[in-house]
mmCIF file of C-alpha atoms and ligand atoms in Angstrom:
data_model
loop_
_atom_site.group_PDB
_atom_site.id
_atom_site.type_symbol
_atom_site.label_atom_id
_atom_site.label_comp_id
_atom_site.label_asym_id
_atom_site.label_seq_id
_atom_site.Cartn_x
_atom_site.Cartn_y
_atom_site.Cartn_z
ATOM 1 C CA MET A 18 38.427 11.517 14.733
ATOM 2 C CA ILE A 19 42.100 11.074 13.944
ATOM 3 C CA ASP A 20 41.878 11.101 10.185
ATOM 4 C CA LEU A 21 44.254 8.794 8.341
ATOM 5 C CA ARG A 22 41.846 8.233 5.433
ATOM 6 C CA SER A 23 43.950 10.373 3.120
ATOM 7 C CA ASP A 24 46.513 13.164 3.068
ATOM 8 C CA THR A 25 43.895 15.226 1.202
ATOM 9 C CA VAL A 26 41.862 15.867 4.381
ATOM 10 C CA THR A 27 44.056 18.639 5.825
ATOM 11 C CA ARG A 28 42.564 22.059 6.542
ATOM 12 C CA PRO A 29 44.355 25.336 5.775
ATOM 13 C CA THR A 30 46.289 26.748 8.714
ATOM 14 C CA PRO A 31 45.794 30.376 9.872
ATOM 15 C CA GLU A 32 49.179 31.273 8.346
ATOM 16 C CA MET A 33 48.156 29.768 5.020
ATOM 17 C CA LEU A 34 44.866 31.666 5.109
ATOM 18 C CA LYS A 35 46.808 34.861 5.784
ATOM 19 C CA ALA A 36 49.037 34.210 2.760
ATOM 20 C CA MET A 37 45.879 33.714 0.682
ATOM 21 C CA THR A 38 44.288 36.981 1.758
ATOM 22 C CA GLU A 39 47.485 38.872 0.983
ATOM 23 C CA ALA A 40 47.821 37.475 -2.554
ATOM 24 C CA GLU A 41 47.850 39.881 -5.458
ATOM 25 C CA VAL A 42 45.312 38.623 -7.985
ATOM 26 C CA GLY A 43 44.121 39.139 -11.560
ATOM 27 C CA ASP A 44 42.145 37.209 -14.160
ATOM 28 C CA ASP A 45 44.055 33.998 -14.822
ATOM 29 C CA VAL A 46 42.036 33.130 -17.935
ATOM 30 C CA PHE A 47 43.655 36.284 -19.379
ATOM 31 C CA SER A 48 47.013 35.087 -17.892
ATOM 32 C CA GLU A 49 46.873 38.185 -15.693
ATOM 33 C CA ASP A 50 47.091 36.756 -12.197
ATOM 34 C CA PRO A 51 50.574 37.737 -10.966
ATOM 35 C CA THR A 52 50.565 35.207 -8.124
ATOM 36 C CA VAL A 53 49.669 32.344 -10.474
ATOM 37 C CA ASN A 54 52.153 33.489 -13.108
ATOM 38 C CA SER A 55 55.065 33.689 -10.715
ATOM 39 C CA PHE A 56 54.122 30.393 -9.035
ATOM 40 C CA GLU A 57 53.934 28.590 -12.400
ATOM 41 C CA LYS A 58 57.367 29.988 -13.282
ATOM 42 C CA LYS A 59 58.787 29.004 -9.911
ATOM 43 C CA MET A 60 57.519 25.402 -10.097
ATOM 44 C CA ALA A 61 58.647 24.999 -13.719
ATOM 45 C CA GLU A 62 62.140 26.154 -12.744
ATOM 46 C CA MET A 63 62.176 23.909 -9.718
ATOM 47 C CA PHE A 64 61.341 20.841 -11.811
ATOM 48 C CA GLY A 65 63.472 21.796 -14.814
ATOM 49 C CA MET A 66 60.495 22.149 -17.164
ATOM 50 C CA GLU A 67 59.758 24.995 -19.600
ATOM 51 C CA THR A 68 56.535 26.152 -18.057
ATOM 52 C CA GLY A 69 53.545 25.262 -15.881
ATOM 53 C CA LEU A 70 49.759 25.471 -15.724
ATOM 54 C CA PHE A 71 47.913 25.800 -12.420
ATOM 55 C CA VAL A 72 44.760 23.664 -12.423
ATOM 56 C CA PRO A 73 42.080 22.658 -9.897
ATOM 57 C CA SER A 74 42.989 18.993 -9.428
ATOM 58 C CA GLY A 75 45.464 16.201 -10.009
ATOM 59 C CA THR A 76 42.905 14.457 -12.164
ATOM 60 C CA MET A 77 42.613 17.454 -14.476
ATOM 61 C CA SER A 78 46.369 17.801 -14.596
ATOM 62 C CA ASN A 79 46.929 14.131 -15.508
ATOM 63 C CA GLN A 80 44.181 14.265 -18.103
ATOM 64 C CA LEU A 81 45.515 17.462 -19.667
ATOM 65 C CA CYS A 82 48.897 15.779 -20.014
ATOM 66 C CA LEU A 83 47.362 12.783 -21.786
ATOM 67 C CA ALA A 84 45.224 15.031 -23.983
ATOM 68 C CA VAL A 85 48.217 16.968 -25.302
ATOM 69 C CA LEU A 86 50.444 13.910 -25.780
ATOM 70 C CA THR A 87 48.005 11.634 -27.604
ATOM 71 C CA GLN A 88 45.719 11.240 -30.614
ATOM 72 C CA PRO A 89 42.404 9.335 -30.454
ATOM 73 C CA GLY A 90 43.049 5.591 -30.725
ATOM 74 C CA ASP A 91 46.476 5.783 -29.077
ATOM 75 C CA GLU A 92 47.468 3.550 -26.189
ATOM 76 C CA VAL A 93 48.959 4.559 -22.842
ATOM 77 C CA ILE A 94 51.041 2.044 -20.896
ATOM 78 C CA ILE A 95 50.404 2.231 -17.164
ATOM 79 C CA ASP A 96 50.723 0.091 -14.063
ATOM 80 C CA GLU A 97 47.437 -1.587 -13.185
ATOM 81 C CA LEU A 98 47.468 0.204 -9.809
ATOM 82 C CA GLY A 99 47.806 3.631 -11.462
ATOM 83 C CA HIS A 100 45.505 6.454 -10.393
ATOM 84 C CA VAL A 101 44.841 7.347 -14.033
ATOM 85 C CA PHE A 102 43.603 3.799 -14.609
ATOM 86 C CA ASN A 103 41.636 3.298 -11.387
ATOM 87 C CA TYR A 104 40.372 6.565 -10.020
ATOM 88 C CA GLU A 105 39.825 9.096 -12.796
ATOM 89 C CA SER A 106 36.324 7.993 -13.816
ATOM 90 C CA GLY A 107 37.455 6.585 -17.159
ATOM 91 C CA ALA A 108 38.480 10.108 -18.195
ATOM 92 C CA ALA A 109 41.279 9.064 -20.569
ATOM 93 C CA ALA A 110 38.773 7.155 -22.713
ATOM 94 C CA HIS A 111 36.160 9.876 -22.499
ATOM 95 C CA LEU A 112 38.273 13.018 -22.868
ATOM 96 C CA SER A 113 41.129 11.859 -25.105
ATOM 97 C CA SER A 114 39.670 8.710 -26.734
ATOM 98 C CA VAL A 115 42.750 6.710 -25.778
ATOM 99 C CA GLN A 116 42.944 3.255 -24.309
ATOM 100 C CA LEU A 117 44.991 2.396 -21.257
ATOM 101 C CA ARG A 118 47.170 -0.722 -21.222
ATOM 102 C CA PRO A 119 47.405 -1.753 -17.560
ATOM 103 C CA LEU A 120 50.436 -3.873 -16.639
ATOM 104 C CA ARG A 121 51.174 -5.753 -13.438
ATOM 105 C CA GLY A 122 54.277 -4.091 -12.024
ATOM 106 C CA VAL A 123 55.572 -4.131 -8.478
ATOM 107 C CA ARG A 124 53.772 -1.950 -5.928
ATOM 108 C CA GLY A 125 52.437 0.257 -8.684
ATOM 109 C CA LYS A 126 55.800 0.699 -10.413
ATOM 110 C CA LEU A 127 56.631 -0.214 -13.992
ATOM 111 C CA ASN A 128 60.068 -1.300 -15.090
ATOM 112 C CA ARG A 129 61.803 -1.173 -18.433
ATOM 113 C CA GLU A 130 61.386 -4.844 -19.297
ATOM 114 C CA LEU A 131 57.688 -4.850 -18.510
ATOM 115 C CA ALA A 132 56.956 -1.600 -20.340
ATOM 116 C CA GLU A 133 59.025 -2.692 -23.344
ATOM 117 C CA SER A 134 57.034 -5.919 -23.619
ATOM 118 C CA ALA A 135 53.873 -3.843 -24.107
ATOM 119 C CA ILE A 136 55.122 -1.467 -26.800
ATOM 120 C CA ARG A 137 53.203 -2.318 -29.952
ATOM 121 C CA PRO A 138 54.600 -2.859 -33.432
ATOM 122 C CA LYS A 139 53.841 -0.036 -35.863
ATOM 123 C CA ASN A 140 51.218 -1.133 -38.379
ATOM 124 C CA ASP A 141 47.688 -0.232 -39.431
ATOM 125 C CA TRP A 142 45.898 -2.393 -36.890
ATOM 126 C CA ASP A 143 47.691 -2.141 -33.535
ATOM 127 C CA PRO A 144 46.876 0.940 -31.494
ATOM 128 C CA HIS A 145 49.838 3.318 -31.416
ATOM 129 C CA THR A 146 51.685 3.145 -28.134
ATOM 130 C CA ARG A 147 52.132 6.834 -27.354
ATOM 131 C CA VAL A 148 52.819 7.287 -23.647
ATOM 132 C CA ILE A 149 54.333 5.453 -20.699
ATOM 133 C CA ALA A 150 52.632 6.815 -17.581
ATOM 134 C CA VAL A 151 54.330 6.388 -14.197
ATOM 135 C CA GLU A 152 53.254 7.442 -10.725
ATOM 136 C CA ASN A 153 55.724 8.570 -8.040
ATOM 137 C CA THR A 154 55.053 7.892 -5.240
ATOM 138 C CA THR A 155 52.464 5.229 -5.955
ATOM 139 C CA ASN A 156 49.147 5.612 -4.180
ATOM 140 C CA LYS A 157 47.493 2.207 -4.580
ATOM 141 C CA GLY A 158 51.001 0.714 -4.551
ATOM 142 C CA GLY A 159 51.450 1.923 -0.954
ATOM 143 C CA GLY A 160 53.717 4.964 -1.287
ATOM 144 C CA ALA A 161 56.536 3.309 -3.243
ATOM 145 C CA CYS A 162 59.244 5.514 -4.777
ATOM 146 C CA TYR A 163 61.062 5.056 -8.063
ATOM 147 C CA SER A 164 64.853 5.184 -8.020
ATOM 148 C CA LYS A 165 66.679 7.484 -10.434
ATOM 149 C CA GLU A 166 67.946 4.471 -12.343
ATOM 150 C CA GLU A 167 64.467 2.999 -12.817
ATOM 151 C CA LEU A 168 63.172 6.297 -14.187
ATOM 152 C CA ILE A 169 66.176 6.800 -16.473
ATOM 153 C CA GLU A 170 65.611 3.319 -17.934
ATOM 154 C CA LEU A 171 61.945 4.081 -18.629
ATOM 155 C CA SER A 172 62.791 7.488 -20.074
ATOM 156 C CA ASN A 173 65.436 5.957 -22.365
ATOM 157 C CA LEU A 174 62.931 3.332 -23.463
ATOM 158 C CA ALA A 175 60.404 6.040 -24.335
ATOM 159 C CA ASP A 176 63.066 7.969 -26.291
ATOM 160 C CA GLU A 177 64.183 4.875 -28.179
ATOM 161 C CA HIS A 178 60.606 4.313 -29.351
ATOM 162 C CA GLY A 179 59.749 7.963 -30.003
ATOM 163 C CA ILE A 180 57.040 7.941 -27.331
ATOM 164 C CA PHE A 181 56.395 10.110 -24.278
ATOM 165 C CA LEU A 182 56.899 9.634 -20.554
ATOM 166 C CA HIS A 183 54.244 11.124 -18.274
ATOM 167 C CA LEU A 184 54.872 11.393 -14.539
ATOM 168 C CA ASP A 185 51.927 11.563 -12.139
ATOM 169 C CA GLY A 186 53.687 13.300 -9.281
ATOM 170 C CA ALA A 187 50.686 13.862 -7.030
ATOM 171 C CA ARG A 188 53.048 12.820 -4.202
ATOM 172 C CA ILE A 189 56.349 13.706 -5.847
ATOM 173 C CA TRP A 190 57.098 15.763 -2.717
ATOM 174 C CA ASN A 191 57.126 12.608 -0.615
ATOM 175 C CA ALA A 192 59.445 10.978 -3.162
ATOM 176 C CA ILE A 193 61.776 14.001 -3.107
ATOM 177 C CA VAL A 194 61.962 13.958 0.686
ATOM 178 C CA LYS A 195 62.428 10.195 0.874
ATOM 179 C CA THR A 196 64.937 9.650 -1.944
ATOM 180 C CA GLU A 197 66.616 13.072 -1.870
ATOM 181 C CA ILE A 198 66.387 13.153 -5.666
ATOM 182 C CA GLU A 199 66.548 16.787 -6.756
ATOM 183 C CA PRO A 200 63.266 18.032 -8.328
ATOM 184 C CA GLU A 201 64.916 19.083 -11.606
ATOM 185 C CA PHE A 202 65.867 15.456 -12.263
ATOM 186 C CA PHE A 203 62.193 14.693 -12.880
ATOM 187 C CA GLY A 204 62.098 17.333 -15.598
ATOM 188 C CA SER A 205 65.028 15.617 -17.296
ATOM 189 C CA ILE A 206 63.226 12.263 -17.629
ATOM 190 C CA ALA A 207 59.579 13.224 -18.220
ATOM 191 C CA ASP A 208 57.769 14.998 -21.058
ATOM 192 C CA THR A 209 54.865 15.988 -18.817
ATOM 193 C CA ILE A 210 54.592 16.095 -15.030
ATOM 194 C CA SER A 211 51.569 16.568 -12.806
ATOM 195 C CA ILE A 212 52.242 17.774 -9.266
ATOM 196 C CA CYS A 213 49.702 18.303 -6.479
ATOM 197 C CA PHE A 214 49.678 20.767 -3.601
ATOM 198 C CA SER A 215 46.527 19.401 -1.964
ATOM 199 C CA LYS A 216 47.927 16.048 -0.779
ATOM 200 C CA GLY A 217 50.621 15.918 1.919
ATOM 201 C CA LEU A 218 51.593 19.560 1.391
ATOM 202 C CA GLY A 219 48.217 20.589 2.742
ATOM 203 C CA ALA A 220 46.913 23.222 0.311
ATOM 204 C CA PRO A 221 43.113 23.227 0.066
ATOM 205 C CA VAL A 222 43.070 22.991 -3.741
ATOM 206 C CA GLY A 223 45.502 22.931 -6.615
ATOM 207 C CA SER A 224 47.724 20.969 -8.938
ATOM 208 C CA MET A 225 50.068 21.922 -11.726
ATOM 209 C CA MET A 226 50.904 20.519 -15.112
ATOM 210 C CA LEU A 227 54.557 21.023 -16.071
ATOM 211 C CA ALA A 228 55.625 20.624 -19.689
ATOM 212 C CA SER A 229 57.017 22.337 -22.794
ATOM 213 C CA LYS A 230 55.548 25.691 -23.878
ATOM 214 C CA ASP A 231 53.842 24.014 -26.853
ATOM 215 C CA HIS A 232 52.176 21.386 -24.691
ATOM 216 C CA ILE A 233 51.028 23.974 -22.147
ATOM 217 C CA LYS A 234 49.601 26.171 -24.931
ATOM 218 C CA LYS A 235 47.415 23.245 -26.004
ATOM 219 C CA ALA A 236 46.579 22.368 -22.409
ATOM 220 C CA ARG A 237 45.371 25.932 -21.677
ATOM 221 C CA ARG A 238 42.711 25.479 -24.326
ATOM 222 C CA PHE A 239 41.605 22.077 -22.994
ATOM 223 C CA ARG A 240 41.540 23.472 -19.462
ATOM 224 C CA LYS A 241 39.128 26.173 -20.599
ATOM 225 C CA MET A 242 37.065 23.697 -22.624
ATOM 226 C CA TRP A 243 36.755 21.390 -19.598
ATOM 227 C CA GLY A 244 35.606 24.239 -17.364
ATOM 228 C CA GLY A 245 38.875 24.580 -15.452
ATOM 229 C CA GLY A 246 39.701 28.174 -16.447
ATOM 230 C CA MET A 247 39.787 30.039 -13.152
ATOM 231 C CA ARG A 248 39.731 33.781 -12.571
ATOM 232 C CA GLN A 249 41.292 35.392 -9.436
ATOM 233 C CA VAL A 250 42.874 32.084 -8.543
ATOM 234 C CA GLY A 251 46.009 33.644 -7.120
ATOM 235 C CA LEU A 252 44.277 33.071 -3.769
ATOM 236 C CA LEU A 253 44.740 29.347 -4.277
ATOM 237 C CA ALA A 254 48.172 29.626 -5.861
ATOM 238 C CA ALA A 255 49.253 31.592 -2.776
ATOM 239 C CA ALA A 256 48.065 28.722 -0.554
ATOM 240 C CA ALA A 257 49.940 26.224 -2.723
ATOM 241 C CA ASP A 258 53.081 28.351 -2.717
ATOM 242 C CA TYR A 259 52.828 28.708 1.053
ATOM 243 C CA ALA A 260 52.516 24.915 1.306
ATOM 244 C CA VAL A 261 55.637 24.303 -0.789
ATOM 245 C CA GLN A 262 57.623 26.819 1.262
ATOM 246 C CA ASN A 263 56.438 25.769 4.708
ATOM 247 C CA HIS A 264 55.094 22.222 4.630
ATOM 248 C CA LEU A 265 57.586 20.324 2.476
ATOM 249 C CA SER A 266 59.891 20.037 5.463
ATOM 250 C CA LEU A 267 57.085 18.401 7.481
ATOM 251 C CA LEU A 268 56.831 15.336 5.230
ATOM 252 C CA LYS A 269 59.825 13.688 6.838
ATOM 253 C CA SER A 270 57.896 13.485 10.118
ATOM 254 C CA ASP A 271 54.899 11.974 8.284
ATOM 255 C CA HIS A 272 57.208 9.244 6.991
ATOM 256 C CA ARG A 273 58.649 8.647 10.464
ATOM 257 C CA ARG A 274 55.166 8.365 11.973
ATOM 258 C CA ALA A 275 54.011 6.006 9.221
ATOM 259 C CA ARG A 276 56.941 3.690 9.952
ATOM 260 C CA ARG A 277 56.305 3.846 13.696
ATOM 261 C CA LEU A 278 52.652 2.899 13.198
ATOM 262 C CA ALA A 279 53.621 0.120 10.780
ATOM 263 C CA GLU A 280 55.942 -1.308 13.445
ATOM 264 C CA ALA A 281 53.091 -1.270 15.973
ATOM 265 C CA ILE A 282 50.819 -3.015 13.455
ATOM 266 C CA ALA A 283 53.496 -5.684 12.902
ATOM 267 C CA GLU A 284 53.443 -6.439 16.641
ATOM 268 C CA ASN A 285 49.743 -7.344 16.720
ATOM 269 C CA PRO A 286 49.196 -10.841 15.270
ATOM 270 C CA VAL A 287 45.673 -9.999 14.049
ATOM 271 C CA PHE A 288 47.289 -7.930 11.285
ATOM 272 C CA GLU A 289 49.699 -8.650 8.466
ATOM 273 C CA ILE A 290 52.146 -6.058 7.217
ATOM 274 C CA ASP A 291 55.397 -6.148 5.262
ATOM 275 C CA LEU A 292 57.603 -3.529 6.899
ATOM 276 C CA SER A 293 59.916 -3.467 3.893
ATOM 277 C CA THR A 294 57.098 -1.800 1.923
ATOM 278 C CA ILE A 295 56.879 1.254 4.179
ATOM 279 C CA GLU A 296 58.715 4.010 2.327
ATOM 280 C CA THR A 297 56.750 7.227 2.718
ATOM 281 C CA ASN A 298 53.454 8.362 4.302
ATOM 282 C CA ILE A 299 51.210 5.506 3.135
ATOM 283 C CA ILE A 300 50.783 2.190 4.936
ATOM 284 C CA LEU A 301 48.957 -0.827 3.529
ATOM 285 C CA PHE A 302 48.178 -3.700 5.864
ATOM 286 C CA ASN A 303 45.856 -6.700 5.964
ATOM 287 C CA VAL A 304 43.481 -8.128 8.536
ATOM 288 C CA LYS A 305 43.989 -11.888 8.955
ATOM 289 C CA ASN A 306 40.427 -12.686 10.047
ATOM 290 C CA GLY A 307 37.254 -10.998 8.874
ATOM 291 C CA THR A 308 37.115 -8.192 6.363
ATOM 292 C CA ALA A 309 38.700 -4.789 6.070
ATOM 293 C CA GLU A 310 35.215 -3.231 6.330
ATOM 294 C CA GLU A 311 34.595 -4.924 9.695
ATOM 295 C CA ALA A 312 37.959 -3.834 11.032
ATOM 296 C CA LEU A 313 37.412 -0.280 9.777
ATOM 297 C CA LYS A 314 34.098 -0.090 11.626
ATOM 298 C CA LYS A 315 35.943 -0.921 14.849
ATOM 299 C CA PHE A 316 38.658 1.626 14.066
ATOM 300 C CA THR A 317 36.025 4.299 13.466
ATOM 301 C CA GLU A 318 34.392 3.476 16.804
ATOM 302 C CA ALA A 319 37.808 3.880 18.428
ATOM 303 C CA GLY A 320 38.195 7.296 16.744
ATOM 304 C CA VAL A 321 40.588 6.437 13.924
ATOM 305 C CA GLY A 322 39.652 6.869 10.263
ATOM 306 C CA MET A 323 41.271 4.737 7.554
ATOM 307 C CA VAL A 324 40.021 3.377 4.200
ATOM 308 C CA PRO A 325 39.579 -0.081 2.637
ATOM 309 C CA PHE A 326 42.000 -0.898 -0.176
ATOM 310 C CA GLY A 327 40.775 -4.412 -0.953
ATOM 311 C CA PRO A 328 38.654 -7.072 0.791
ATOM 312 C CA LYS A 329 41.264 -7.503 3.544
ATOM 313 C CA THR A 330 43.510 -4.517 2.969
ATOM 314 C CA ILE A 331 43.434 -1.202 4.802
ATOM 315 C CA ARG A 332 45.242 2.007 3.866
ATOM 316 C CA ALA A 333 46.414 4.566 6.424
ATOM 317 C CA THR A 334 47.901 7.821 5.148
ATOM 318 C CA PHE A 335 49.814 10.309 7.276
ATOM 319 C CA HIS A 336 49.729 14.088 6.916
ATOM 320 C CA PHE A 337 50.981 16.970 9.030
ATOM 321 C CA GLN A 338 47.700 17.378 10.895
ATOM 322 C CA VAL A 339 48.230 14.028 12.615
ATOM 323 C CA GLY A 340 50.984 14.647 15.149
ATOM 324 C CA ASP A 341 52.930 12.588 17.673
ATOM 325 C CA GLU A 342 50.199 12.710 20.323
ATOM 326 C CA ASP A 343 47.667 11.398 17.816
ATOM 327 C CA LEU A 344 50.155 8.743 16.780
ATOM 328 C CA GLU A 345 50.421 7.461 20.352
ATOM 329 C CA LYS A 346 46.607 7.217 20.532
ATOM 330 C CA ILE A 347 46.465 5.270 17.260
ATOM 331 C CA ILE A 348 49.221 2.927 18.449
ATOM 332 C CA LYS A 349 47.145 2.233 21.553
ATOM 333 C CA VAL A 350 44.087 1.425 19.391
ATOM 334 C CA ILE A 351 46.263 -0.915 17.300
ATOM 335 C CA GLY A 352 47.688 -2.591 20.419
ATOM 336 C CA ASP A 353 44.212 -3.164 21.907
ATOM 337 C CA PHE A 354 42.724 -4.408 18.639
ATOM 338 C CA ALA A 355 41.571 -8.045 18.863
HETATM 339 C C1 PLP B 429 48.596 9.400 -7.490
HETATM 340 C C2 PLP B 429 47.452 10.333 -7.661
HETATM 341 N N1 PLP B 429 47.292 10.970 -8.824
HETATM 342 C C3 PLP B 429 46.279 11.837 -9.034
HETATM 343 C C4 PLP B 429 45.364 12.092 -8.040
HETATM 344 C C5 PLP B 429 44.208 13.006 -8.337
HETATM 345 O O1 PLP B 429 44.177 14.144 -7.590
HETATM 346 P P1 PLP B 429 42.800 14.943 -7.368
HETATM 347 O O2 PLP B 429 42.070 14.235 -6.289
HETATM 348 O O3 PLP B 429 43.285 16.307 -7.006
HETATM 349 O O4 PLP B 429 42.060 14.927 -8.665
HETATM 350 C C6 PLP B 429 45.484 11.453 -6.793
HETATM 351 C C7 PLP B 429 44.516 11.716 -5.716
HETATM 352 O O5 PLP B 429 44.631 11.258 -4.615
HETATM 353 C C8 PLP B 429 46.545 10.541 -6.612
HETATM 354 O O6 PLP B 429 46.708 9.870 -5.465
#
């Protein structure tokens, strides 16, 4: 099957496996894994943050960020399409006892006016607004990127109100490649950042929380408490480091292929797609007749995997293990689809 269900489905390449086997390792719970330590330092420098913490997943990384930024009873402003709101099993309520305030932005993106309208007055009965959480690129929003200006406005808003800005950068790499915004800019606007190596970059496992030393000190304890303290995990950090060094440059082709497929989808009248929404590696499109589930069954039979993103909406996500030959086959399936 040509697998466009997610960019998380990639398998490690032989070169990545080689880098893993050659990694120098130690016990990371004792902060003694040299590969993890140097990778955390490298990523923190890259994103202009004080320090980093290598963790198993993007979910853990997002949740650690919220845990260190908030007190029980606080409120976190987020777009209603946000991963933290939709796909983290209610973790913010369970782990940090905070409530999320979902807002209807545009393609998963908040803007200053919208976020400002949700900041609560300070009194004894409103929850305390503590964090604005943004996602870049947006997943459920279809791979949309924030501009520098949009992020600066949200960061200024957070500063003006003495609250924090959290950036879920699971696909920040796609945003960097698309917008050419330098990574250290994100450190200048956010208090905490979560980045993932296991999405389009193609590492088998691994995310990183980036923040101040104080926040990471607290997060280390939560990570251990939540069962995420890992031992000779330099093996995985080596895979992630390999992915940053060797796969970042491949994302541009993912974006090109996504656009090419979107154009083919636009040519078949059984589908609906807004080409202006195709920015990175994620495509959202609708079926005009029938349901997404029915269409997906036909796609599976034709050897193409995608996922439903609503009753009539389908998501296709490109990654480096779907190449140009595969793309041509998918375009044929799209062209023949009736
Ligand atoms: C935007 C976003 N944030 C966070 C995550 C969570 O990552 P993980 O699956 O590693 O927990 C994902 C997963 O796809 C995501 O798309």
